[in-house]
Coordinates of C-alpha atoms in Angstrom, one line a residue:
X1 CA -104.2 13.1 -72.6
X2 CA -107.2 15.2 -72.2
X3 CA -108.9 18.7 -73.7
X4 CA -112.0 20.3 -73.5
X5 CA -111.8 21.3 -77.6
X6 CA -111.3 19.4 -80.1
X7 CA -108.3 21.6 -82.4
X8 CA -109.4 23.3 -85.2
X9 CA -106.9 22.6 -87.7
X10 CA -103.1 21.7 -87.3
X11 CA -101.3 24.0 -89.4
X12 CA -99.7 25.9 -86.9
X13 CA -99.4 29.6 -89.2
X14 CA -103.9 29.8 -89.2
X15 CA -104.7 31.2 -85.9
X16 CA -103.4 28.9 -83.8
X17 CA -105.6 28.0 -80.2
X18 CA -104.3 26.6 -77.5
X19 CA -106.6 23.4 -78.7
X20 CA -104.4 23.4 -81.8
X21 CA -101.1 24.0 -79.9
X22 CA -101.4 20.9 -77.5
X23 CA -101.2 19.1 -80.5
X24 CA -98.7 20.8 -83.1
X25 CA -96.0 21.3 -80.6
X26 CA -95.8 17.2 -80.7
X27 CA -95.9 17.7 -84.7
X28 CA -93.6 20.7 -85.6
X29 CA -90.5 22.6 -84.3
X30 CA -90.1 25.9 -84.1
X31 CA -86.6 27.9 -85.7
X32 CA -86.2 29.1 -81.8
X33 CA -88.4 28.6 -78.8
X34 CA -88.2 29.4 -75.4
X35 CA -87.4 27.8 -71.8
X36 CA -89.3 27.4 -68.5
X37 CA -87.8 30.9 -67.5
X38 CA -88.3 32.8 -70.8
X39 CA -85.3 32.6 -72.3
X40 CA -85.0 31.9 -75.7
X41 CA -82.6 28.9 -76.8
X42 CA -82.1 27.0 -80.0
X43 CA -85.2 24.7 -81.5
X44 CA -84.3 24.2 -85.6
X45 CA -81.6 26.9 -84.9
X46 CA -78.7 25.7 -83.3
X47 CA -77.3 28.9 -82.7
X48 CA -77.3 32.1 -84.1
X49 CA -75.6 35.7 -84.7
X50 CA -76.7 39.5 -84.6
X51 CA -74.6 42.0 -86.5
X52 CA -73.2 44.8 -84.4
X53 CA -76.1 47.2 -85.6
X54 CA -78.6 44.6 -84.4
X55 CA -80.4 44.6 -87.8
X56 CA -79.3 40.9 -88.9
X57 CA -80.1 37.7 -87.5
X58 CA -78.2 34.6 -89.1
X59 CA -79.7 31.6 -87.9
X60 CA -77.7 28.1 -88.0
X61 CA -79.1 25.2 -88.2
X62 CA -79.6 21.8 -87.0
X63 CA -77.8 19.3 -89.6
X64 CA -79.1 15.9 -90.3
X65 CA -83.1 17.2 -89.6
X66 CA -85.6 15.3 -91.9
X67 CA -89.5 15.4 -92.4
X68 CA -91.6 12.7 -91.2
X69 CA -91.8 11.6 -95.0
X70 CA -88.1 11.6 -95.3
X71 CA -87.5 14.7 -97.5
X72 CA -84.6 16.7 -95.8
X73 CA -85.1 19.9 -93.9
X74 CA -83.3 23.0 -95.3
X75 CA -82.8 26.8 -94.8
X76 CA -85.2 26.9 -97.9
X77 CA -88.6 25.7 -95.6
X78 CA -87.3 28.7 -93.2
X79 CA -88.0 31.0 -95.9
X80 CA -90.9 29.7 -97.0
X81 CA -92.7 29.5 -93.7
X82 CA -91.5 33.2 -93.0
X83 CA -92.4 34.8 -96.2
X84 CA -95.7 32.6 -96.4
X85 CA -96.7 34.7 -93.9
X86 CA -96.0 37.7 -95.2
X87 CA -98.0 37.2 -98.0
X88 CA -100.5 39.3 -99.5
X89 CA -102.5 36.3 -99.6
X90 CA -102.2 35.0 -96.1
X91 CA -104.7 35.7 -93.0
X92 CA -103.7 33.6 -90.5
X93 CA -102.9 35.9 -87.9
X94 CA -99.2 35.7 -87.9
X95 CA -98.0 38.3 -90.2
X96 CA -96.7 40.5 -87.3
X97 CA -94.0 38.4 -86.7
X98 CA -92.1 38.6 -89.6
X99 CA -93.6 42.1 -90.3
X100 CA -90.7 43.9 -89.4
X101 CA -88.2 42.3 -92.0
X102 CA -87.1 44.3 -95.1
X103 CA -89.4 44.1 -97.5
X104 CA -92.4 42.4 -95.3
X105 CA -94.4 44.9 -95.7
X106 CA -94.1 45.8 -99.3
X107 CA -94.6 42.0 -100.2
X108 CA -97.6 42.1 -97.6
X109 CA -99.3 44.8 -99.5
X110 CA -98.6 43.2 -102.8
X111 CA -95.7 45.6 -103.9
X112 CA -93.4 42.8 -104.2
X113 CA -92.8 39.4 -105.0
X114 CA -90.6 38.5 -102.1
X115 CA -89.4 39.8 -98.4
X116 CA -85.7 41.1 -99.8
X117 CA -84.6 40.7 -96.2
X118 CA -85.1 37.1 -95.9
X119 CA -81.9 35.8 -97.6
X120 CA -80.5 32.0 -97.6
X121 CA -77.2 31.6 -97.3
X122 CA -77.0 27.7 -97.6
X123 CA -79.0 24.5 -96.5
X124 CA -78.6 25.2 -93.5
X125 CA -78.0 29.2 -92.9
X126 CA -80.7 31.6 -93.4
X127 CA -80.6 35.3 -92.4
X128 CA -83.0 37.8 -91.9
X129 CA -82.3 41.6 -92.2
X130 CA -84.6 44.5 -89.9
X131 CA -86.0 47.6 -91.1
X132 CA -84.6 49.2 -87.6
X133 CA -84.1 47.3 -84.3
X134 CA -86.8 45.2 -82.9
X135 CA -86.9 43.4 -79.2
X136 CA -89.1 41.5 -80.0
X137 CA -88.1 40.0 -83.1
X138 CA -86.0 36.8 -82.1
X139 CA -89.2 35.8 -79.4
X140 CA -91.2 36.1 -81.6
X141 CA -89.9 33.3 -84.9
X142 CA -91.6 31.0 -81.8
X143 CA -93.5 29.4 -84.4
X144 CA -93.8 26.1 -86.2
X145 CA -91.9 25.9 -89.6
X146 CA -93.5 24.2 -92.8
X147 CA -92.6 21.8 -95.6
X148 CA -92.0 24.0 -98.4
X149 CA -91.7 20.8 -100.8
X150 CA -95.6 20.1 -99.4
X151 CA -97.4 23.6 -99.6
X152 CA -95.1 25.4 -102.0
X153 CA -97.8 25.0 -104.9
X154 CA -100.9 26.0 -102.1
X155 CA -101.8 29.9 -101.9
X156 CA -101.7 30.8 -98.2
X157 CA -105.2 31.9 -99.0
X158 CA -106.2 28.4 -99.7
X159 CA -104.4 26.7 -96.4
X160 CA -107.5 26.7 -94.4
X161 CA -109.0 24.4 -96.9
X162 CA -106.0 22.4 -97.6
X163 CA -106.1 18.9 -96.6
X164 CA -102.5 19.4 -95.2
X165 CA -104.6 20.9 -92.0
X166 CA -105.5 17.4 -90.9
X167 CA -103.0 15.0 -92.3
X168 CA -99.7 17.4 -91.1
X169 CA -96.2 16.4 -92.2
X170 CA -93.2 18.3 -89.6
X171 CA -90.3 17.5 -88.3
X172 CA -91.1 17.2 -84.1
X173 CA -90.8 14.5 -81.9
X174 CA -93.9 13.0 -83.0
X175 CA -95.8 12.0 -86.3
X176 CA -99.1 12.5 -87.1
X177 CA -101.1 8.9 -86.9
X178 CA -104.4 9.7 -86.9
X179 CA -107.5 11.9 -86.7
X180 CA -111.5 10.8 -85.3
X181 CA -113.4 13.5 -86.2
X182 CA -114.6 14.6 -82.5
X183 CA -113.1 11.9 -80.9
X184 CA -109.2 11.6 -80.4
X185 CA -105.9 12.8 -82.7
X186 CA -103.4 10.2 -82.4
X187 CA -99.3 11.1 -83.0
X188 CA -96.9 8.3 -83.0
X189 CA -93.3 8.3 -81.9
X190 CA -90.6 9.8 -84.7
X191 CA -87.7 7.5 -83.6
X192 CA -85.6 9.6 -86.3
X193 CA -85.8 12.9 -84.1
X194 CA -82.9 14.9 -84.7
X195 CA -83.1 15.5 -80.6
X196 CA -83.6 11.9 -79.8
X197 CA -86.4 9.7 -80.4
X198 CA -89.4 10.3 -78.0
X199 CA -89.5 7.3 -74.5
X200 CA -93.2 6.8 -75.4
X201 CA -94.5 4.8 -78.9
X202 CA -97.8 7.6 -79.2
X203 CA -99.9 9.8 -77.5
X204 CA -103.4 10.1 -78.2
X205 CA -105.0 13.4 -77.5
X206 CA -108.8 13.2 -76.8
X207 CA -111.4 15.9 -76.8
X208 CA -114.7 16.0 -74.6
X209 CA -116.3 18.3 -71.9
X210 CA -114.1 18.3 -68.5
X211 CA -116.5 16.3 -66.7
X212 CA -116.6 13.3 -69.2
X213 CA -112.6 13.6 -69.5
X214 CA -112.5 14.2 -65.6
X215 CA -114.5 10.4 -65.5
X216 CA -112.4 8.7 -67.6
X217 CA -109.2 9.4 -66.4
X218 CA -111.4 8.3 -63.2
X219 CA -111.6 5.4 -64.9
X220 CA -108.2 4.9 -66.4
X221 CA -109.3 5.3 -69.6
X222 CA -106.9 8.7 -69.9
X223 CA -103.7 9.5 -68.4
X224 CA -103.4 13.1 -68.4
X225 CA -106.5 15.8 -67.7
X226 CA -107.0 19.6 -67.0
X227 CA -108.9 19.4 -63.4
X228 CA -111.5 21.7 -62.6
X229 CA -111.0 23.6 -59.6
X230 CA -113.3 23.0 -57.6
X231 CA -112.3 18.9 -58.4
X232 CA -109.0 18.8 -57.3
X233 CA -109.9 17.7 -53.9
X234 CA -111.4 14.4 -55.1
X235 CA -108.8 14.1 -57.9
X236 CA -106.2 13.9 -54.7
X237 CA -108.0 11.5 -52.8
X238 CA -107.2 9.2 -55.6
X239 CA -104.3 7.0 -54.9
X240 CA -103.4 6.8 -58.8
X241 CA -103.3 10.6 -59.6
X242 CA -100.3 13.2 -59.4
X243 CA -102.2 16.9 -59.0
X244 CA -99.6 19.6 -61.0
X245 CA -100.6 23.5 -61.4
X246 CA -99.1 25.3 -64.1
X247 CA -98.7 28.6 -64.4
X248 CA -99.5 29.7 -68.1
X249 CA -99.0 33.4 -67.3
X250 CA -102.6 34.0 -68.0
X251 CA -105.8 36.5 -68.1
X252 CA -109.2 35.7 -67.8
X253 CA -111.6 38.9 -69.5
X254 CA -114.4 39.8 -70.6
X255 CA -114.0 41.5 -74.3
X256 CA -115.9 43.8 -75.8
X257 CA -116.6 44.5 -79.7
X258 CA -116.7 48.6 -79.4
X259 CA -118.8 48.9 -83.1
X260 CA -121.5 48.5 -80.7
X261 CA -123.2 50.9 -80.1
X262 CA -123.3 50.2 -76.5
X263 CA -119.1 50.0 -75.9
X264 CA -118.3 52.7 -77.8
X265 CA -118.6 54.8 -75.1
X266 CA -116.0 53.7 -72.4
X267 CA -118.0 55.1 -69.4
X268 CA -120.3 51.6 -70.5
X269 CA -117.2 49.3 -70.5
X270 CA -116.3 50.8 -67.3
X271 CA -119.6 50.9 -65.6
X272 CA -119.5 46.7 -66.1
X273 CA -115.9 46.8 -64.7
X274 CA -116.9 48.3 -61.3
X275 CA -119.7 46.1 -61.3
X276 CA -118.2 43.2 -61.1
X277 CA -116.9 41.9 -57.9
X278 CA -113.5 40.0 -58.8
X279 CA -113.3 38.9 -55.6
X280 CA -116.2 37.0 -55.2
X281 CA -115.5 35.2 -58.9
X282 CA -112.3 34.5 -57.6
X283 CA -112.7 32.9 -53.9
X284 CA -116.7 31.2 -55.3
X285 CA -115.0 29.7 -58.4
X286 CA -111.2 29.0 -58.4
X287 CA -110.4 29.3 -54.9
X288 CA -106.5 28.9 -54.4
X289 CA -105.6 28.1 -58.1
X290 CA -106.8 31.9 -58.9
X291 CA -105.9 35.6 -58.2
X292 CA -107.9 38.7 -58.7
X293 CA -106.2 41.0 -62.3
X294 CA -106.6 44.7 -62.4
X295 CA -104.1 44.1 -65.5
X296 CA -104.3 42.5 -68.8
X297 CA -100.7 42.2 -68.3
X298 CA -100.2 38.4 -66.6
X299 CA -99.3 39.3 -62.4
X300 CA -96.3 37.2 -62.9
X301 CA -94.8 38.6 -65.8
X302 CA -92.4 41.3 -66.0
X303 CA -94.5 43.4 -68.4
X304 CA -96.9 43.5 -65.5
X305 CA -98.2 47.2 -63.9
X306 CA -99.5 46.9 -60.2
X307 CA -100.5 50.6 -60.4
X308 CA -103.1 50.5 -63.4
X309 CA -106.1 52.3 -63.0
X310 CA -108.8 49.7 -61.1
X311 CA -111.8 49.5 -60.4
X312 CA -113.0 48.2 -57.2
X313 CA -116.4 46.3 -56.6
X314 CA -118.8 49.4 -56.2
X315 CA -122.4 49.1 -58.2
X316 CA -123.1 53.1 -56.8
X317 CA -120.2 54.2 -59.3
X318 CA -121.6 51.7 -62.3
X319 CA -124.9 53.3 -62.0
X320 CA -123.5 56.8 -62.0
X321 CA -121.0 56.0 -64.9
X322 CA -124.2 54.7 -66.8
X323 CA -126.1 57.6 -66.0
X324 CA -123.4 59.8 -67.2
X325 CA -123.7 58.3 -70.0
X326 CA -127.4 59.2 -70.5
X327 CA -129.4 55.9 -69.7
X328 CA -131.8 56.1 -67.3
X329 CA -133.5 53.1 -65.2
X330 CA -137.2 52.1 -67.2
X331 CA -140.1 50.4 -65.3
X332 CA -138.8 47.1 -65.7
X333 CA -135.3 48.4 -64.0
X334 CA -133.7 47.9 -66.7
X335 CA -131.1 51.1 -68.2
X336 CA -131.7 52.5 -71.3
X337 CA -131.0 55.3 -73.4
X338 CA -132.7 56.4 -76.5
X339 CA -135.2 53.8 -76.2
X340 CA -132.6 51.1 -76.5
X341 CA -132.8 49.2 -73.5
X342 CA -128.8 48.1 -72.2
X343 CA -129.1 44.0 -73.5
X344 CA -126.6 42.8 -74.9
X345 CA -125.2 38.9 -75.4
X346 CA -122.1 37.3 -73.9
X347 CA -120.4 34.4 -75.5
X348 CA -119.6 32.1 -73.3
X349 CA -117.4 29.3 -74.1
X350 CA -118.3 25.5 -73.1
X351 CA -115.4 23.0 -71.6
X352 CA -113.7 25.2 -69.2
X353 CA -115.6 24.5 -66.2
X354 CA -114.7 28.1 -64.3
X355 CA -115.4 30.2 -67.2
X356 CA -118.8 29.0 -67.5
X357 CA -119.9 29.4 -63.8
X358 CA -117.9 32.9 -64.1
X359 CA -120.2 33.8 -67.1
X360 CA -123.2 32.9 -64.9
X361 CA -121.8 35.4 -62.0
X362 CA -121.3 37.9 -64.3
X363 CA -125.0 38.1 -66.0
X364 CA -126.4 37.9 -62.3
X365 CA -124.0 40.8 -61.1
X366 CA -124.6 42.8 -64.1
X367 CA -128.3 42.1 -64.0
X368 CA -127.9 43.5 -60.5
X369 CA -127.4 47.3 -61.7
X370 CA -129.6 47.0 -64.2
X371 CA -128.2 45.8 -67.5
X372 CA -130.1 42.7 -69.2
X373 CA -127.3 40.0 -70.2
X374 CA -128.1 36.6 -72.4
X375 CA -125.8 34.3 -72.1
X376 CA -124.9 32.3 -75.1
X377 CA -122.7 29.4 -74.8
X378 CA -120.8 27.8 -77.8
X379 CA -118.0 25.8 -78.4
X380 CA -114.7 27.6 -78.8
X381 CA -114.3 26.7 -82.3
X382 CA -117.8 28.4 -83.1
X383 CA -116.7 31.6 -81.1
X384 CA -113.7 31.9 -83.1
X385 CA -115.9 32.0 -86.2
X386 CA -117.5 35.1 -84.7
X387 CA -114.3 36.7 -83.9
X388 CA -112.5 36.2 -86.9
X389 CA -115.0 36.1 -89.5
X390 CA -115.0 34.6 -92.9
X391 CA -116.7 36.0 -95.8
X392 CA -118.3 34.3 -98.5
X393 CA -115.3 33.7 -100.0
X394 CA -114.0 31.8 -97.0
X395 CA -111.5 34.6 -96.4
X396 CA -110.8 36.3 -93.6
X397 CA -113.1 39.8 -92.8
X398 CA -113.0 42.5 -90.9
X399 CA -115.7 42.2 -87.9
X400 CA -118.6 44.0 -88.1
X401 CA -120.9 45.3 -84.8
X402 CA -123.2 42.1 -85.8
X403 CA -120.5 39.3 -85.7
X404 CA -121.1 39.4 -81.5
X405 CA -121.4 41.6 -78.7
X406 CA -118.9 40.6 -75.6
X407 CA -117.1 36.9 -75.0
X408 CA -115.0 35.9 -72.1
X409 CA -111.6 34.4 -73.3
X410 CA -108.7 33.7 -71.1
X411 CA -105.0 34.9 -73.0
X412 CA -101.6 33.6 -72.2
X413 CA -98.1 35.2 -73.1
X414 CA -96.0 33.1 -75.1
X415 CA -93.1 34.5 -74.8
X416 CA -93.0 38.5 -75.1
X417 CA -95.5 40.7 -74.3
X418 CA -95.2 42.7 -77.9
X419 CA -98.0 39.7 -78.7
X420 CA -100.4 41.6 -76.9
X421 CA -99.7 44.1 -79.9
X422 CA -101.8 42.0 -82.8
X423 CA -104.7 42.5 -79.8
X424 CA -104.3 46.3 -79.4
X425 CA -102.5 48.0 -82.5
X426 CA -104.9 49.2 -85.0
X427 CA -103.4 47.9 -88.0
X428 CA -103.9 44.2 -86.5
X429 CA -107.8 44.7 -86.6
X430 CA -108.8 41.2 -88.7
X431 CA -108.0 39.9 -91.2
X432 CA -104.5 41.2 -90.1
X433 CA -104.6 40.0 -86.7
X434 CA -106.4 39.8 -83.7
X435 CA -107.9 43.1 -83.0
X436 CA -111.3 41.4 -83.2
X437 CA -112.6 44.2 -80.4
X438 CA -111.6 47.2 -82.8
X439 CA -109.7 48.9 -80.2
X440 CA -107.9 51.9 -82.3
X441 CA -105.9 54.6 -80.0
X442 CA -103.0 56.5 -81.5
X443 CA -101.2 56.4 -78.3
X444 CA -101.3 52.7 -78.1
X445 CA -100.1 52.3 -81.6
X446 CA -96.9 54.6 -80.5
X447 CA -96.5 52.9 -77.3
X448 CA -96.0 49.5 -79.6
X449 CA -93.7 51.3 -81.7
X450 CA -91.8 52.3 -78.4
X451 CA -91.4 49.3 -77.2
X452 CA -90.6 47.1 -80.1
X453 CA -86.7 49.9 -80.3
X454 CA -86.2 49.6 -77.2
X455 CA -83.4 46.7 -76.3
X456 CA -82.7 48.5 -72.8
X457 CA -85.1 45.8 -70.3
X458 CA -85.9 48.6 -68.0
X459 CA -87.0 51.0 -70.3
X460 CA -88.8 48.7 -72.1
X461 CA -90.4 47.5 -68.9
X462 CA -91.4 51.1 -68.2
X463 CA -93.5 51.2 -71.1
X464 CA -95.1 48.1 -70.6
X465 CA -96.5 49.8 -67.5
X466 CA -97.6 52.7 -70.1
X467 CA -98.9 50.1 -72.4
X468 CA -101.2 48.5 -69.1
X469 CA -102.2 51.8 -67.8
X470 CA -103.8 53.3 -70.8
X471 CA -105.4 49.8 -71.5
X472 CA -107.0 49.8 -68.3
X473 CA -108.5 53.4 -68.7
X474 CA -109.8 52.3 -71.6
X475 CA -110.9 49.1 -70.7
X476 CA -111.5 47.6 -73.9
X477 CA -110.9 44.3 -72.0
X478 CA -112.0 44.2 -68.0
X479 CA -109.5 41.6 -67.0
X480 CA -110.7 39.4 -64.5
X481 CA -108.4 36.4 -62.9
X482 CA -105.5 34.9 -63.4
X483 CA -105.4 30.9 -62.9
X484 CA -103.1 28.3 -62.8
X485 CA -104.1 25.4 -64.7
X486 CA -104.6 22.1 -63.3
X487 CA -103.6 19.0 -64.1
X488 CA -103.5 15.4 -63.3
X489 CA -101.6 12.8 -64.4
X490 CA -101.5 8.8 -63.5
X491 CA -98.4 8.2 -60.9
X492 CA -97.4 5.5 -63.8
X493 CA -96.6 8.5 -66.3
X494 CA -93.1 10.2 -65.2
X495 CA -91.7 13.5 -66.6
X496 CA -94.8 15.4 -67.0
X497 CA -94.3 18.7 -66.3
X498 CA -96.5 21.3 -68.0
X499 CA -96.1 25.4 -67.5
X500 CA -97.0 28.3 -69.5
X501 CA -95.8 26.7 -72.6
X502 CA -98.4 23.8 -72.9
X503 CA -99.4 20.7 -71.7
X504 CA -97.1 18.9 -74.2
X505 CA -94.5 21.1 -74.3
X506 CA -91.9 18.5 -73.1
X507 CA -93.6 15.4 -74.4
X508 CA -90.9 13.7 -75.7
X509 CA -89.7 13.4 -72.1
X510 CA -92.4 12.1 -70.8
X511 CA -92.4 7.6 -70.6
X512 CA -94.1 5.3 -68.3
X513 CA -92.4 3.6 -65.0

C-alpha cells in the first residue's frame, strides 16, 4: 500500500500522525478500540466492568497474548504504557488520556512516583480508578500498549531517540520486518495472533508523492493508493482497480499561531475567514468527494453544530473587519497597520494533492483583499517540527510567535470528540499537547470540563454545540472542507475496507483472490 509521508517514528505514545498510524495499527493493539459505528468493543481487553459510582474501570484481558519476541503480555505492560504517559518526563502528546486517573496528575507534575489509581490486580486484570466521572475516559485508552520488559529501563524523555522507534516489538497482527529509510516499511504476518493469524504473509507500506504512488499502482507495482480527486475518473477506467471513499470524519483548516502579532486580534482571523470562498475550493478541487465546514466539528459526527457562527464568501466585510482593526490599504494595496504591512507565511504541506492546490486558492483569494501570503511548502514531518518544537535539548517546547505563522492541516476524530480538547484547552498548549496555536479562553477550558461529567448523550451533545459555537467566533481555526478519502485497490486484493479509522485498520482481513 501507498502514502504520501513517510512515518516519523513508530512508537505509537510520540505524537502519533496519521503516517505513523497506517503503520502501528499493523504493529500494536490497543487495551480497547472502537468499531465502524463508534462503539467501543474489546482490543487487549476482553471485557470489562464500571463500579456503580462510575469511578472504576477493571479491564480483563485477553489470555494467551504474546510479543512478537515471545515474552508474554501481562496487566503489568497496561500499567506501564498508561503511567508512561503520565510521566513527568514524557511529551508525547498523550498525557490527557490517562490525565484524569488518581494520582495522574500529581505524578505528572513530579509529586509522585506513581499514578495510585492505576492498580494490577493480576496478569491479566488491571484497574484504573477516576478522580470524578469522565465520558470520555474508556474512548479514549484507544491507544497502542508497550512492552514494559523493552522500554522499562528508557526515560519517556529519551523515547524519541530510542532505537525502539524504528525496530518496534507489539503484539498486532503483524511484525515489524523492515525499514528503507524513505523508501518502504515492511511488516510480516504474526501467525501467533491471539485473534487469528493474518490471510496475507506481509504488507509493505511505501512512501512517495501521490502522483509517483498514483503511477505505480498504474503500473502494478502497488496494490493499495490514496487517489487524488480529481484522478478518480482515470483510476475507474482501469479495468484492474476497485475506487472506495472513506469517510475519516474529517476537517480541512487553516490554523493560526495567535503570538503573532497579526492573529491576536480575532477581527484578522476573521477578516481571512470571510475572504475565503469555501465553495469555490470545494466544487474547483474536490468536487463530489468534499463538502463545504462552517464547523471544526466533523458534519457527520454527532458532536457536530449546524448553527455556528459562519462566515459567508464576502471580501466587503474582510476589508471592513481589517479596517476595524486599524490597517489601512498602502500604495502597493497591500493592508497595513503601524507600518507593518499584513504578510505573513502559510505552511503548506506536500503529498496531499488538494491541500496544495487549496493553499494556492487561498494565497490568490487572500491576495485579492489585500493581504500578501508566501506560501511555503514542506513535508509534513518538517511542519510538525515547527508545531511542536524541540529545544536544544531535543525536548519538547512551548511554541514561540517565530516557530511559523499559519499551516493548513486536515484533523480526524478518532473516536470522541473530547480529543479536540488537547487542541483547545489551555493547559494542552505544547509540550503538554497539541495547542500549538495558543488558543487560551476560560470558557473553553470550562466547556471541556462540562463535557468530560456529563454521561447523559444529549446534554453532552448540547455542549458540543457550545464547544463549536464559541470556536467559530473565535476562529482560531477557519475550517474549510470536509473530504472523504479515496482509495484504490487492485480487484485481486479482497477485504479492503478502509473508514475513519485508517487505511489498515482491518488488515488482517484483507488476502488475495
Amino acid at each position: 500500500m501507498a502514502q504520501s509521508s513517510e512515518p516519523g517514528n513508530l512508537n505509537p505514545l510520540i505524537y502519533a500522525t496519521t503516517s505513523d498510524t497506517n503503520v502501528t495499527h499493523m504493529i500494536f493493539d490497543p487495551l480497547v478500540k472502537p468499531d465502524d459505528k463508534l462503539n467501543i468493543i474489546g482490543g487487549l481487553a476482553k471485557s470489562w466492568d464500571v463500579s456503580e459510582d462510575g469511578l472504576t474501570y477493571t479491564f480483563h484481558l485477553n489470555e494467551g497474548v504474546k510479543w512478537h519476541d515471545g515474552t508474554p503480555f501481562t496487566a503489568n505492560d497496561v500499567a506501564f504504557t498508561f503511567s508512561s504517559i503520565a510521566s513527568s518526563s514524557y511529551d508525547g502528546g498523550a498525557y490527557s488520556r490517562v490525565q484524569p486517573v488518581v494520582g495522574a496528575e500529581d505524578f505528572h507534575a513530579g509529586k509522585a512516583d506513581g499514578v495510585s489509581g492505576i492498580k494490577v490486580v493480576d496478569d491479566n486484570t488491571i484497574a484504573f480508578t477516576l478522580a470524578k466521572p469522565n465520558a470520555s475516559f474508556i474512548a479514549n485508552l484507544f491507544i497502542g500498549i508497550l512492552p514494559e520488559h523493552i522500554l522499562k529501563d528508557v526515560s519517556p524523555a529519551d523515547w524519541a531517540k530510542n532505537d525502539f522507534n524504528r525496530n518496534p516489538i507489539g503484539t498486532g497482527p503483524f511484525k515489524f520486518a523492515k525499514w528503507e529509510t524513505g523508501q518502504y516499511i515492511e511488516v510480516d504476518a504474526n501467525p501467533d495472533y491471539f485473534g487469528g493469524a493474518p490471510k496475507l504473509d506481509k504488507v509493505i507500506t511505501r512512501f512517495g508523492d501521490a502522483n509517483t504512488m498514483l503511477a505505480a499502482f498504474m503500473n502494478n507495482e502497488i496494490d493499495i493508493v490514496p487517489v487524488p480527486a480529481d484522478q478518480v475518473a482515470g483510476v475507474k477506467s482501469l479495468g484492474f482497480a476497485e475506487v472506495k471513499a472513506a469517510n475519516d470524519l474529517s476537517v480541512y483548516y487553516v490554523g493560526f499561531n495567535l503570538l503573532n502579532g497579526f492573529f491576536k486580534d480575532p477581527n484578522v482571523r476573521k477578516a481571512l475567514a470571510y475572504a475565503t470562498d469555501k465553495n469555490l475550493i470545494v466544487s474547483s478541487i474536490i468536487g463530489e468527494y468534499g463538502e463545504v465546514s462552517d464547523d471544526l466539528f466533523p458534519n457527520a459526527h454527532w458532536s457536530h453544530n449546524p448553527d455556528v457562527t459562519k462566515y459567508p464568501f464576502d471580501v466587503a466585510k474582510a476589508k471592513q473587519l481589517l479596517e476595524e482593526a486599524g490597517f489601512k490599504l498602502n500604495s502597493g494595496g497591500i493592508y497595513e497597520k503601524d507600518g507593518k504591512e499584513l504578510k505573513f507565511t502559510l505552511n503548506v504541506p506536500t503529498g496531499k494533492v488538494e491541500r496544495e492546490k487549496t493553499g494556492a486558492l487561498l494565497k490568490q483569494q487572500w491576495g485579492a483583499i489585500g493581504v500578501n501570503v508566501e506560501i511555503i511548502s514542506l513535508d509534513f514531518s518538517t511542519l510538525v517540527t515547527k508545531l511542536l518544537p524541540t529545544g536544544s535539548d531535543g525536548k519538547q517546547r512551548a511554541v514561540t510567535a517565530e516557530d511559523y505563522d499559519a499551516y493548513i492541516l486536515g484533523f480526524g476524530v478518532e473516536v470522541d470528540p473530547d480529543e479536540y480538547r488537547s487542541y483547545f484547552d489551555s493547559a494542552f498548549m505544547p509540550p503538554n499537547g497539541y495547542n500549538f496555536v495558543n488558543y487560551s479562553n476560560p470558557a473553553i477550558d470550562e466547556l471541556f470540563d462540562k463535557e468530560l461529567s456529563q454521561t447523559n448523550q444529549e446534554e453532552r451533545t448540547a455542549t458540543f454545540h457550545e464547544i463549536a459555537k464559541t470556536l467559530s467566533d473565535d476562529q482560531p481555526w477557519i475550517p474549510i472542507y470536509g473530504q472523504k478519502t479515496v482509495f484504490a485497490s487492485n480487484t485481486k486484493i479482497d477485504g479492503f475496507n478502509p473508514d475513519f479509522r485508517g487505511v489498515s485498520f482491518n488488515a488482517r482481513e484483507w488476502s488475495l483472490k
